[in-house]
Amino acid sequence: MTSVLILNGPNLNLLGTRQPEVYGTTTLDDIETLCKNHAEVTGMTVEFHQSNHEGTLVDNIHNARGRHDGIILNAGAYTHTSIALMDAISSVELPAIELHLSNVHARETFRHQSYIARVAVGLICGFGARGYVLAMDAMKDHLEH
Ligand code: DQA
């Protein structure tokens, strides 16, 4: 059974109330439920985490080694700044998908830069909460082919 770590970075715990015009009104708990339901339907297992701390996210990525087949990462603002997260993904040698609720390329130019994209198999952005399900399907497909 495909096992995926879904990891969420800073400020994503505030989804639902945080800039709903940009990120929608779905909470992170709703997204976790969406992912767990989709996992059940598609025969996957998911572990779901959020942290506001870069080091904790690095630890979560390290812990995925040997336990999961891939990582779906919405690193929030750390996407645009964190060499540590990029190195962590390279270090564990697991396929990673970069994910964003918003279309970062239609936003401020500082959001166009991504350290995660350099080590990711692909990127999904702009589809809101549905992007999590799309990323799960993309990861399953990537692992099977
Ligand atoms: C985000 C986009 C990032 O630029 C931003 O810093 C976030 C959320 C998204 O899901 O759209 O925190 O990752």
Coordinates of C-alpha atoms and ligand atoms in Angstrom, one line a residue, residues 10-12 18 23 74-80 99-104 107 111, ligand 1:
P10 CA 4.0 27.8 8.8
N11 CA 0.7 29.5 9.1
L12 CA -1.3 26.7 7.5
R18 CA -6.3 33.2 7.2
Y23 CA -6.7 30.4 0.7
N74 CA 3.2 22.5 1.3
A75 CA 6.1 24.3 2.9
G76 CA 4.2 27.7 3.0
A77 CA 6.7 30.6 3.1
Y78 CA 9.6 28.3 3.7
T79 CA 9.2 27.2 0.1
H80 CA 10.7 30.4 -0.9
L99 CA 2.0 21.8 -3.2
H100 CA 0.3 25.2 -2.7
L101 CA -3.3 26.1 -2.3
S102 CA -2.8 29.4 -4.2
N103 CA -1.3 29.9 -7.6
V104 CA 2.0 31.2 -6.4
R107 CA 1.2 36.4 -6.9
R111 CA 6.7 33.6 -4.3
Ligands
DQA1 C1 1.2 28.8 0.2 C2 1.9 29.8 -0.7 C3 3.0 30.5 0.1 O1 3.6 31.5 -0.8 C4 2.6 31.1 1.3 O2 3.7 31.6 2.0 C5 1.8 30.2 2.2 C6 0.8 29.3 1.6 C7 -0.1 28.2 -0.5 O3 -0.5 27.1 0.0 O4 -0.6 28.8 -1.3 O5 1.9 30.2 3.4 O6 2.1 27.7 0.4

